[in-house]
C-alpha cells in the first residue's frame, strides 16, 4: 500500500525522493513509452518492449523498477533471475496477454506439432514456455524472415500483428485470435476525417491496430520505429495511432512538429489510453522503491522454459 504521507508530498518532492532512493539501492528505473509523462521524466531508460528486454538483460543494477505492465516485469525477471524486479502496480496487466490462456494455447500448439511457435512478448511466462521464439513488434519481421520459407508457423497471440507480418512477408502463419483492447478501439472513420482536416499529416500506426488502419498508414511499426520514422521524416504533422503516452517522447524528440492523438470509436472517452499502463503513478513508483513491493517472482522451472525463446529472440535481432 502507498503510505499516507506519500500523498502529502509534492510532485517535485516525490521525484527527488525517487532519485535519492534509486541511488541508495542501486536501482534502475525503466519505463515504456506508454507511461505517464512524469514517470518517463524520472526514468533512467525509456523504450519499446524490445529495448526494455535488452536493457534488462545487460544491466548491472541490483534492482529493476519496471514501469510498464506485468509481462514486462516478468520478462525482466526471467532475464535477470538474481535481481530484484518490482513493478509499481501489481494489477497492471495487459488485455492482449490475457487473450491467450496458457492451457488453451498449449492445446493449440499440441494440435499442430509440425509448426514452429512464435509468440509476441505480450504473453505470460506460461505461454512463453510453450513457445520456440519470442518476438516484439520491433523485431517480428526480422525474426520471421530468419526462418526457412517453408517453415510452418503458429503466431500468437496478436492476430493484427500476425496479419501484418503475413502481409509483408508473404507467409501464411496460423494466427491465434487475440488482440489489444486499446489498439482495436481506434476508429477508421474518425481518423480519415482527421486526415481530411490535416491533409499533410502522416499516419503512424502500431501493428496491433486492425488491418484497415494498417492499410492507410504511412508507417506501420513498433513504438520505437514510429518515433524513429517521425524524427527522420520531413512532414510537419502526424496522426499517431497507438497509445497516447508515446506523444510525450515524440514531442520531446521533435518539438517543431505537431503530433495528434488518433481518436477511438467512442468520442466520449479517452480510449486511446491503456488503463493498465496508466495504473502506474509516481506515488506507486516511490512506494515500490521504498518498500520493494510488488516483487515479480517466477517459478525457476517455468522461468528456465520461458527464457529459451526470449534468448533466441535476442540472439536473432
Ligand atoms: P512496443 O513498445 O513493442 O511497440 O509494444 C507496444 C505495446 O503494446 C506494449 O504493451
Ligand atoms: Fe497490453 Fe494493449 Fe496496454 Fe499494450 S496497450 S499493455 S498491448 S493492453
PDB file of N, CA and C in Angstrom, residues 35-126:
ATOM      1  N   UNK A  35       3.957   5.075 -20.562  1.00  0.00           N
ATOM      2  CA  UNK A  35       3.824   5.504 -19.169  1.00  0.00           C
ATOM      3  C   UNK A  35       3.467   6.986 -19.091  1.00  0.00           C
ATOM      4  N   UNK A  36       2.910   7.361 -17.941  1.00  0.00           N
ATOM      5  CA  UNK A  36       2.580   8.765 -17.704  1.00  0.00           C
ATOM      6  C   UNK A  36       3.842   9.621 -17.903  1.00  0.00           C
ATOM      7  N   UNK A  37       3.638  10.881 -18.350  1.00  0.00           N
ATOM      8  CA  UNK A  37       4.767  11.784 -18.643  1.00  0.00           C
ATOM      9  C   UNK A  37       5.735  11.875 -17.465  1.00  0.00           C
ATOM     10  N   UNK A  38       5.179  12.060 -16.251  1.00  0.00           N
ATOM     11  CA  UNK A  38       6.046  12.288 -15.089  1.00  0.00           C
ATOM     12  C   UNK A  38       6.896  11.057 -14.750  1.00  0.00           C
ATOM     13  N   UNK A  39       6.414   9.868 -15.141  1.00  0.00           N
ATOM     14  CA  UNK A  39       7.226   8.656 -14.920  1.00  0.00           C
ATOM     15  C   UNK A  39       8.336   8.602 -15.969  1.00  0.00           C
ATOM     16  N   UNK A  40       7.988   8.938 -17.214  1.00  0.00           N
ATOM     17  CA  UNK A  40       9.023   8.972 -18.259  1.00  0.00           C
ATOM     18  C   UNK A  40      10.119   9.975 -17.873  1.00  0.00           C
ATOM     19  N   UNK A  41       9.699  11.076 -17.201  1.00  0.00           N
ATOM     20  CA  UNK A  41      10.678  12.114 -16.827  1.00  0.00           C
ATOM     21  C   UNK A  41      11.732  11.608 -15.836  1.00  0.00           C
ATOM     22  N   UNK A  42      11.328  10.706 -14.923  1.00  0.00           N
ATOM     23  CA  UNK A  42      12.307  10.269 -13.904  1.00  0.00           C
ATOM     24  C   UNK A  42      12.986   8.939 -14.275  1.00  0.00           C
ATOM     25  N   UNK A  43      12.583   8.345 -15.382  1.00  0.00           N
ATOM     26  CA  UNK A  43      13.134   7.030 -15.735  1.00  0.00           C
ATOM     27  C   UNK A  43      14.594   7.145 -16.186  1.00  0.00           C
ATOM     28  N   UNK A  44      15.380   6.113 -15.881  1.00  0.00           N
ATOM     29  CA  UNK A  44      16.764   6.060 -16.371  1.00  0.00           C
ATOM     30  C   UNK A  44      16.774   5.632 -17.827  1.00  0.00           C
ATOM     31  N   UNK A  45      15.741   4.876 -18.198  1.00  0.00           N
ATOM     32  CA  UNK A  45      15.721   4.307 -19.537  1.00  0.00           C
ATOM     33  C   UNK A  45      14.271   4.207 -20.000  1.00  0.00           C
ATOM     34  N   UNK A  46      14.002   4.710 -21.205  1.00  0.00           N
ATOM     35  CA  UNK A  46      12.655   4.616 -21.780  1.00  0.00           C
ATOM     36  C   UNK A  46      12.783   3.846 -23.083  1.00  0.00           C
ATOM     37  N   UNK A  47      11.858   2.933 -23.334  1.00  0.00           N
ATOM     38  CA  UNK A  47      11.993   2.192 -24.577  1.00  0.00           C
ATOM     39  C   UNK A  47      10.748   1.435 -24.962  1.00  0.00           C
ATOM     40  N   UNK A  48      10.833   0.775 -26.119  1.00  0.00           N
ATOM     41  CA  UNK A  48       9.758  -0.132 -26.519  1.00  0.00           C
ATOM     42  C   UNK A  48      10.017  -1.487 -25.847  1.00  0.00           C
ATOM     43  N   UNK A  49       9.153  -2.457 -26.088  1.00  0.00           N
ATOM     44  CA  UNK A  49       9.276  -3.734 -25.382  1.00  0.00           C
ATOM     45  C   UNK A  49      10.632  -4.399 -25.651  1.00  0.00           C
ATOM     46  N   UNK A  50      11.122  -4.272 -26.873  1.00  0.00           N
ATOM     47  CA  UNK A  50      12.396  -4.909 -27.225  1.00  0.00           C
ATOM     48  C   UNK A  50      13.547  -4.245 -26.472  1.00  0.00           C
ATOM     49  N   UNK A  51      13.568  -2.917 -26.499  1.00  0.00           N
ATOM     50  CA  UNK A  51      14.655  -2.191 -25.830  1.00  0.00           C
ATOM     51  C   UNK A  51      14.624  -2.444 -24.320  1.00  0.00           C
ATOM     52  N   UNK A  52      13.440  -2.560 -23.747  1.00  0.00           N
ATOM     53  CA  UNK A  52      13.345  -2.824 -22.302  1.00  0.00           C
ATOM     54  C   UNK A  52      13.920  -4.205 -21.980  1.00  0.00           C
ATOM     55  N   UNK A  53      13.623  -5.179 -22.823  1.00  0.00           N
ATOM     56  CA  UNK A  53      14.145  -6.535 -22.586  1.00  0.00           C
ATOM     57  C   UNK A  53      15.666  -6.537 -22.725  1.00  0.00           C
ATOM     58  N   UNK A  54      16.153  -5.870 -23.768  1.00  0.00           N
ATOM     59  CA  UNK A  54      17.615  -5.807 -23.973  1.00  0.00           C
ATOM     60  C   UNK A  54      18.310  -5.144 -22.798  1.00  0.00           C
ATOM     61  N   UNK A  55      17.749  -4.021 -22.361  1.00  0.00           N
ATOM     62  CA  UNK A  55      18.372  -3.269 -21.260  1.00  0.00           C
ATOM     63  C   UNK A  55      18.372  -4.105 -19.981  1.00  0.00           C
ATOM     64  N   UNK A  56      17.266  -4.798 -19.727  1.00  0.00           N
ATOM     65  CA  UNK A  56      17.189  -5.641 -18.526  1.00  0.00           C
ATOM     66  C   UNK A  56      18.276  -6.709 -18.581  1.00  0.00           C
ATOM     67  N   UNK A  57      18.497  -7.268 -19.769  1.00  0.00           N
ATOM     68  CA  UNK A  57      19.473  -8.357 -19.905  1.00  0.00           C
ATOM     69  C   UNK A  57      20.891  -7.886 -19.611  1.00  0.00           C
ATOM     70  N   UNK A  58      21.159  -6.587 -19.814  1.00  0.00           N
ATOM     71  CA  UNK A  58      22.559  -6.148 -19.694  1.00  0.00           C
ATOM     72  C   UNK A  58      22.859  -5.306 -18.458  1.00  0.00           C
ATOM     73  N   UNK A  59      21.830  -4.938 -17.685  1.00  0.00           N
ATOM     74  CA  UNK A  59      22.091  -4.016 -16.577  1.00  0.00           C
ATOM     75  C   UNK A  59      22.878  -4.662 -15.436  1.00  0.00           C
ATOM     76  N   UNK A  60      23.682  -3.837 -14.743  1.00  0.00           N
ATOM     77  CA  UNK A  60      24.338  -4.372 -13.545  1.00  0.00           C
ATOM     78  C   UNK A  60      23.716  -3.776 -12.285  1.00  0.00           C
ATOM     79  N   UNK A  61      22.566  -3.112 -12.433  1.00  0.00           N
ATOM     80  CA  UNK A  61      21.850  -2.605 -11.249  1.00  0.00           C
ATOM     81  C   UNK A  61      21.408  -3.798 -10.393  1.00  0.00           C
ATOM     82  N   UNK A  62      21.204  -3.542  -9.096  1.00  0.00           N
ATOM     83  CA  UNK A  62      20.783  -4.656  -8.225  1.00  0.00           C
ATOM     84  C   UNK A  62      19.269  -4.840  -8.246  1.00  0.00           C
ATOM     85  N   UNK A  63      18.584  -3.766  -8.610  1.00  0.00           N
ATOM     86  CA  UNK A  63      17.118  -3.819  -8.573  1.00  0.00           C
ATOM     87  C   UNK A  63      16.574  -3.127  -9.833  1.00  0.00           C
ATOM     88  N   UNK A  64      15.520  -3.678 -10.379  1.00  0.00           N
ATOM     89  CA  UNK A  64      14.880  -3.055 -11.551  1.00  0.00           C
ATOM     90  C   UNK A  64      13.469  -2.642 -11.156  1.00  0.00           C
ATOM     91  N   UNK A  65      13.143  -1.378 -11.396  1.00  0.00           N
ATOM     92  CA  UNK A  65      11.748  -0.939 -11.217  1.00  0.00           C
ATOM     93  C   UNK A  65      11.181  -0.827 -12.627  1.00  0.00           C
ATOM     94  N   UNK A  66      10.327  -1.766 -12.992  1.00  0.00           N
ATOM     95  CA  UNK A  66       9.817  -1.807 -14.362  1.00  0.00           C
ATOM     96  C   UNK A  66       8.483  -1.075 -14.432  1.00  0.00           C
ATOM     97  N   UNK A  67       8.521   0.142 -14.967  1.00  0.00           N
ATOM     98  CA  UNK A  67       7.292   0.928 -15.097  1.00  0.00           C
ATOM     99  C   UNK A  67       6.686   0.588 -16.453  1.00  0.00           C
ATOM    100  N   UNK A  68       5.785  -0.346 -16.400  1.00  0.00           N
ATOM    101  CA  UNK A  68       5.132  -0.830 -17.609  1.00  0.00           C
ATOM    102  C   UNK A  68       4.034  -1.748 -17.129  1.00  0.00           C
ATOM    103  N   UNK A  69       3.839  -2.860 -17.804  1.00  0.00           N
ATOM    104  CA  UNK A  69       2.819  -3.808 -17.345  1.00  0.00           C
ATOM    105  C   UNK A  69       3.490  -5.114 -16.925  1.00  0.00           C
ATOM    106  N   UNK A  70       2.679  -6.010 -16.353  1.00  0.00           N
ATOM    107  CA  UNK A  70       3.227  -7.182 -15.678  1.00  0.00           C
ATOM    108  C   UNK A  70       4.167  -8.010 -16.551  1.00  0.00           C
ATOM    109  N   UNK A  71       3.783  -8.262 -17.831  1.00  0.00           N
ATOM    110  CA  UNK A  71       4.637  -9.146 -18.642  1.00  0.00           C
ATOM    111  C   UNK A  71       6.024  -8.542 -18.842  1.00  0.00           C
ATOM    112  N   UNK A  72       6.128  -7.208 -18.782  1.00  0.00           N
ATOM    113  CA  UNK A  72       7.445  -6.566 -18.962  1.00  0.00           C
ATOM    114  C   UNK A  72       8.322  -6.838 -17.742  1.00  0.00           C
ATOM    115  N   UNK A  73       7.700  -6.760 -16.545  1.00  0.00           N
ATOM    116  CA  UNK A  73       8.442  -7.076 -15.324  1.00  0.00           C
ATOM    117  C   UNK A  73       8.825  -8.550 -15.317  1.00  0.00           C
ATOM    118  N   UNK A  74       7.909  -9.390 -15.762  1.00  0.00           N
ATOM    119  CA  UNK A  74       8.158 -10.833 -15.767  1.00  0.00           C
ATOM    120  C   UNK A  74       9.307 -11.179 -16.735  1.00  0.00           C
ATOM    121  N   UNK A  75       9.303 -10.544 -17.894  1.00  0.00           N
ATOM    122  CA  UNK A  75      10.382 -10.777 -18.870  1.00  0.00           C
ATOM    123  C   UNK A  75      11.729 -10.360 -18.276  1.00  0.00           C
ATOM    124  N   UNK A  76      11.728  -9.195 -17.598  1.00  0.00           N
ATOM    125  CA  UNK A  76      12.981  -8.728 -16.970  1.00  0.00           C
ATOM    126  C   UNK A  76      13.441  -9.726 -15.914  1.00  0.00           C
ATOM    127  N   UNK A  77      12.509 -10.250 -15.126  1.00  0.00           N
ATOM    128  CA  UNK A  77      12.872 -11.208 -14.069  1.00  0.00           C
ATOM    129  C   UNK A  77      13.423 -12.506 -14.663  1.00  0.00           C
ATOM    130  N   UNK A  78      12.808 -12.947 -15.758  1.00  0.00           N
ATOM    131  CA  UNK A  78      13.277 -14.185 -16.406  1.00  0.00           C
ATOM    132  C   UNK A  78      14.713 -13.988 -16.922  1.00  0.00           C
ATOM    133  N   UNK A  79      14.969 -12.773 -17.440  1.00  0.00           N
ATOM    134  CA  UNK A  79      16.306 -12.488 -17.961  1.00  0.00           C
ATOM    135  C   UNK A  79      17.323 -12.264 -16.846  1.00  0.00           C
ATOM    136  N   UNK A  80      16.857 -11.794 -15.686  1.00  0.00           N
ATOM    137  CA  UNK A  80      17.769 -11.483 -14.569  1.00  0.00           C
ATOM    138  C   UNK A  80      17.242 -12.139 -13.297  1.00  0.00           C
ATOM    139  N   UNK A  81      17.312 -13.460 -13.198  1.00  0.00           N
ATOM    140  CA  UNK A  81      16.709 -14.132 -12.041  1.00  0.00           C
ATOM    141  C   UNK A  81      17.320 -13.731 -10.699  1.00  0.00           C
ATOM    142  N   UNK A  82      18.564 -13.240 -10.715  1.00  0.00           N
ATOM    143  CA  UNK A  82      19.215 -12.893  -9.447  1.00  0.00           C
ATOM    144  C   UNK A  82      18.926 -11.469  -8.987  1.00  0.00           C
ATOM    145  N   UNK A  83      18.239 -10.698  -9.829  1.00  0.00           N
ATOM    146  CA  UNK A  83      17.957  -9.318  -9.443  1.00  0.00           C
ATOM    147  C   UNK A  83      16.551  -9.201  -8.872  1.00  0.00           C
ATOM    148  N   UNK A  84      16.365  -8.170  -8.065  1.00  0.00           N
ATOM    149  CA  UNK A  84      15.015  -7.910  -7.571  1.00  0.00           C
ATOM    150  C   UNK A  84      14.296  -7.076  -8.636  1.00  0.00           C
ATOM    151  N   UNK A  85      13.153  -7.560  -9.103  1.00  0.00           N
ATOM    152  CA  UNK A  85      12.384  -6.798 -10.098  1.00  0.00           C
ATOM    153  C   UNK A  85      11.045  -6.452  -9.458  1.00  0.00           C
ATOM    154  N   UNK A  86      10.744  -5.155  -9.416  1.00  0.00           N
ATOM    155  CA  UNK A  86       9.452  -4.739  -8.858  1.00  0.00           C
ATOM    156  C   UNK A  86       8.694  -3.939  -9.906  1.00  0.00           C
ATOM    157  N   UNK A  87       7.365  -3.951  -9.769  1.00  0.00           N
ATOM    158  CA  UNK A  87       6.537  -3.117 -10.652  1.00  0.00           C
ATOM    159  C   UNK A  87       5.678  -2.212  -9.757  1.00  0.00           C
ATOM    160  N   UNK A  88       5.387  -0.995 -10.221  1.00  0.00           N
ATOM    161  CA  UNK A  88       4.666  -0.056  -9.345  1.00  0.00           C
ATOM    162  C   UNK A  88       3.272  -0.548  -8.949  1.00  0.00           C
ATOM    163  N   UNK A  89       2.548  -1.198  -9.865  1.00  0.00           N
ATOM    164  CA  UNK A  89       1.197  -1.652  -9.538  1.00  0.00           C
ATOM    165  C   UNK A  89       1.041  -3.110  -9.995  1.00  0.00           C
ATOM    166  N   UNK A  90       0.793  -3.988  -9.049  1.00  0.00           N
ATOM    167  CA  UNK A  90       0.704  -5.423  -9.368  1.00  0.00           C
ATOM    168  C   UNK A  90      -0.486  -5.733 -10.272  1.00  0.00           C
ATOM    169  N   UNK A  91      -1.451  -4.820 -10.322  1.00  0.00           N
ATOM    170  CA  UNK A  91      -2.655  -5.096 -11.149  1.00  0.00           C
ATOM    171  C   UNK A  91      -2.494  -4.611 -12.596  1.00  0.00           C
ATOM    172  N   UNK A  92      -1.348  -4.020 -12.906  1.00  0.00           N
ATOM    173  CA  UNK A  92      -1.141  -3.513 -14.274  1.00  0.00           C
ATOM    174  C   UNK A  92      -0.903  -4.700 -15.219  1.00  0.00           C
ATOM    175  N   UNK A  93      -1.973  -5.209 -15.766  1.00  0.00           N
ATOM    176  CA  UNK A  93      -1.897  -6.371 -16.658  1.00  0.00           C
ATOM    177  C   UNK A  93      -1.908  -5.929 -18.111  1.00  0.00           C
ATOM    178  N   UNK A  94      -2.448  -6.773 -18.979  1.00  0.00           N
ATOM    179  CA  UNK A  94      -2.454  -6.471 -20.420  1.00  0.00           C
ATOM    180  C   UNK A  94      -3.570  -7.295 -21.045  1.00  0.00           C
ATOM    181  N   UNK A  95      -4.505  -6.631 -21.732  1.00  0.00           N
ATOM    182  CA  UNK A  95      -5.636  -7.364 -22.310  1.00  0.00           C
ATOM    183  C   UNK A  95      -5.167  -8.333 -23.391  1.00  0.00           C
ATOM    184  N   UNK A  96      -4.084  -7.977 -24.064  1.00  0.00           N
ATOM    185  CA  UNK A  96      -3.559  -8.856 -25.116  1.00  0.00           C
ATOM    186  C   UNK A  96      -2.975 -10.133 -24.496  1.00  0.00           C
ATOM    187  N   UNK A  97      -2.165  -9.958 -23.446  1.00  0.00           N
ATOM    188  CA  UNK A  97      -1.615 -11.140 -22.757  1.00  0.00           C
ATOM    189  C   UNK A  97      -2.765 -11.991 -22.204  1.00  0.00           C
ATOM    190  N   UNK A  98      -3.806 -11.319 -21.703  1.00  0.00           N
ATOM    191  CA  UNK A  98      -4.955 -12.052 -21.137  1.00  0.00           C
ATOM    192  C   UNK A  98      -5.759 -12.788 -22.206  1.00  0.00           C
ATOM    193  N   UNK A  99      -5.588 -12.384 -23.472  1.00  0.00           N
ATOM    194  CA  UNK A  99      -6.363 -13.038 -24.536  1.00  0.00           C
ATOM    195  C   UNK A  99      -5.724 -14.376 -24.945  1.00  0.00           C
ATOM    196  N   UNK A 100      -4.717 -14.806 -24.209  1.00  0.00           N
ATOM    197  CA  UNK A 100      -4.043 -16.070 -24.530  1.00  0.00           C
ATOM    198  C   UNK A 100      -3.887 -16.909 -23.264  1.00  0.00           C
ATOM    199  N   UNK A 101      -4.874 -17.769 -23.033  1.00  0.00           N
ATOM    200  CA  UNK A 101      -4.823 -18.648 -21.870  1.00  0.00           C
ATOM    201  C   UNK A 101      -3.750 -19.728 -22.107  1.00  0.00           C
ATOM    202  N   UNK A 102      -2.821 -19.905 -21.167  1.00  0.00           N
ATOM    203  CA  UNK A 102      -1.707 -20.843 -21.397  1.00  0.00           C
ATOM    204  C   UNK A 102      -2.168 -22.272 -21.717  1.00  0.00           C
ATOM    205  N   UNK A 103      -3.223 -22.741 -21.040  1.00  0.00           N
ATOM    206  CA  UNK A 103      -3.645 -24.137 -21.297  1.00  0.00           C
ATOM    207  C   UNK A 103      -4.261 -24.281 -22.681  1.00  0.00           C
ATOM    208  N   UNK A 104      -5.082 -23.299 -23.045  1.00  0.00           N
ATOM    209  CA  UNK A 104      -5.681 -23.339 -24.403  1.00  0.00           C
ATOM    210  C   UNK A 104      -4.578 -23.237 -25.459  1.00  0.00           C
ATOM    211  N   UNK A 105      -3.604 -22.368 -25.169  1.00  0.00           N
ATOM    212  CA  UNK A 105      -2.501 -22.185 -26.123  1.00  0.00           C
ATOM    213  C   UNK A 105      -1.718 -23.489 -26.260  1.00  0.00           C
ATOM    214  N   UNK A 106      -1.484 -24.161 -25.126  1.00  0.00           N
ATOM    215  CA  UNK A 106      -0.749 -25.441 -25.157  1.00  0.00           C
ATOM    216  C   UNK A 106      -1.493 -26.458 -26.027  1.00  0.00           C
ATOM    217  N   UNK A 107      -2.836 -26.470 -25.913  1.00  0.00           N
ATOM    218  CA  UNK A 107      -3.634 -27.417 -26.731  1.00  0.00           C
ATOM    219  C   UNK A 107      -3.514 -27.078 -28.220  1.00  0.00           C
ATOM    220  N   UNK A 108      -3.537 -25.785 -28.523  1.00  0.00           N
ATOM    221  CA  UNK A 108      -3.404 -25.298 -29.900  1.00  0.00           C
ATOM    222  C   UNK A 108      -2.042 -25.737 -30.468  1.00  0.00           C
ATOM    223  N   UNK A 109      -0.998 -25.578 -29.649  1.00  0.00           N
ATOM    224  CA  UNK A 109       0.358 -25.963 -30.071  1.00  0.00           C
ATOM    225  C   UNK A 109       0.431 -27.485 -30.286  1.00  0.00           C
ATOM    226  N   UNK A 110      -0.157 -28.225 -29.348  1.00  0.00           N
ATOM    227  CA  UNK A 110      -0.132 -29.696 -29.453  1.00  0.00           C
ATOM    228  C   UNK A 110      -0.863 -30.185 -30.700  1.00  0.00           C
ATOM    229  N   UNK A 111      -1.905 -29.449 -31.087  1.00  0.00           N
ATOM    230  CA  UNK A 111      -2.680 -29.844 -32.269  1.00  0.00           C
ATOM    231  C   UNK A 111      -1.918 -29.598 -33.572  1.00  0.00           C
ATOM    232  N   UNK A 112      -0.815 -28.849 -33.486  1.00  0.00           N
ATOM    233  CA  UNK A 112      -0.020 -28.538 -34.699  1.00  0.00           C
ATOM    234  C   UNK A 112       1.453 -28.840 -34.428  1.00  0.00           C
ATOM    235  N   UNK A 113       1.774 -30.117 -34.233  1.00  0.00           N
ATOM    236  CA  UNK A 113       3.130 -30.479 -33.805  1.00  0.00           C
ATOM    237  C   UNK A 113       4.232 -30.153 -34.818  1.00  0.00           C
ATOM    238  N   UNK A 114       3.846 -29.957 -36.090  1.00  0.00           N
ATOM    239  CA  UNK A 114       4.877 -29.668 -37.103  1.00  0.00           C
ATOM    240  C   UNK A 114       5.114 -28.157 -37.272  1.00  0.00           C
ATOM    241  N   UNK A 115       4.538 -27.342 -36.380  1.00  0.00           N
ATOM    242  CA  UNK A 115       4.683 -25.886 -36.503  1.00  0.00           C
ATOM    243  C   UNK A 115       5.718 -25.327 -35.516  1.00  0.00           C
ATOM    244  N   UNK A 116       6.446 -24.311 -35.952  1.00  0.00           N
ATOM    245  CA  UNK A 116       7.305 -23.544 -35.037  1.00  0.00           C
ATOM    246  C   UNK A 116       6.404 -22.516 -34.355  1.00  0.00           C
ATOM    247  N   UNK A 117       6.584 -22.370 -33.053  1.00  0.00           N
ATOM    248  CA  UNK A 117       5.684 -21.490 -32.293  1.00  0.00           C
ATOM    249  C   UNK A 117       6.378 -20.153 -32.011  1.00  0.00           C
ATOM    250  N   UNK A 118       5.777 -19.092 -32.556  1.00  0.00           N
ATOM    251  CA  UNK A 118       6.315 -17.745 -32.355  1.00  0.00           C
ATOM    252  C   UNK A 118       5.296 -16.954 -31.534  1.00  0.00           C
ATOM    253  N   UNK A 119       5.749 -16.410 -30.406  1.00  0.00           N
ATOM    254  CA  UNK A 119       4.827 -15.639 -29.560  1.00  0.00           C
ATOM    255  C   UNK A 119       5.332 -14.230 -29.345  1.00  0.00           C
ATOM    256  N   UNK A 120       4.368 -13.336 -29.336  1.00  0.00           N
ATOM    257  CA  UNK A 120       4.634 -11.929 -29.026  1.00  0.00           C
ATOM    258  C   UNK A 120       5.052 -11.847 -27.569  1.00  0.00           C
ATOM    259  N   UNK A 121       5.902 -10.876 -27.260  1.00  0.00           N
ATOM    260  CA  UNK A 121       6.381 -10.720 -25.873  1.00  0.00           C
ATOM    261  C   UNK A 121       5.226 -10.403 -24.911  1.00  0.00           C
ATOM    262  N   UNK A 122       4.121  -9.870 -25.450  1.00  0.00           N
ATOM    263  CA  UNK A 122       2.947  -9.572 -24.606  1.00  0.00           C
ATOM    264  C   UNK A 122       2.212 -10.864 -24.254  1.00  0.00           C
ATOM    265  N   UNK A 123       2.870 -11.714 -23.484  1.00  0.00           N
ATOM    266  CA  UNK A 123       2.299 -13.001 -23.060  1.00  0.00           C
ATOM    267  C   UNK A 123       2.834 -13.314 -21.671  1.00  0.00           C
ATOM    268  N   UNK A 124       2.162 -14.231 -21.005  1.00  0.00           N
ATOM    269  CA  UNK A 124       2.642 -14.676 -19.690  1.00  0.00           C
ATOM    270  C   UNK A 124       3.838 -15.612 -19.875  1.00  0.00           C
ATOM    271  N   UNK A 125       4.571 -15.824 -18.783  1.00  0.00           N
ATOM    272  CA  UNK A 125       5.697 -16.766 -18.822  1.00  0.00           C
ATOM    273  C   UNK A 125       5.199 -18.155 -19.217  1.00  0.00           C
ATOM    274  N   UNK A 126       3.975 -18.498 -18.791  1.00  0.00           N
ATOM    275  CA  UNK A 126       3.434 -19.836 -19.091  1.00  0.00           C
ATOM    276  C   UNK A 126       3.223 -20.014 -20.598  1.00  0.00           C
TER     277      UNK A 126
END
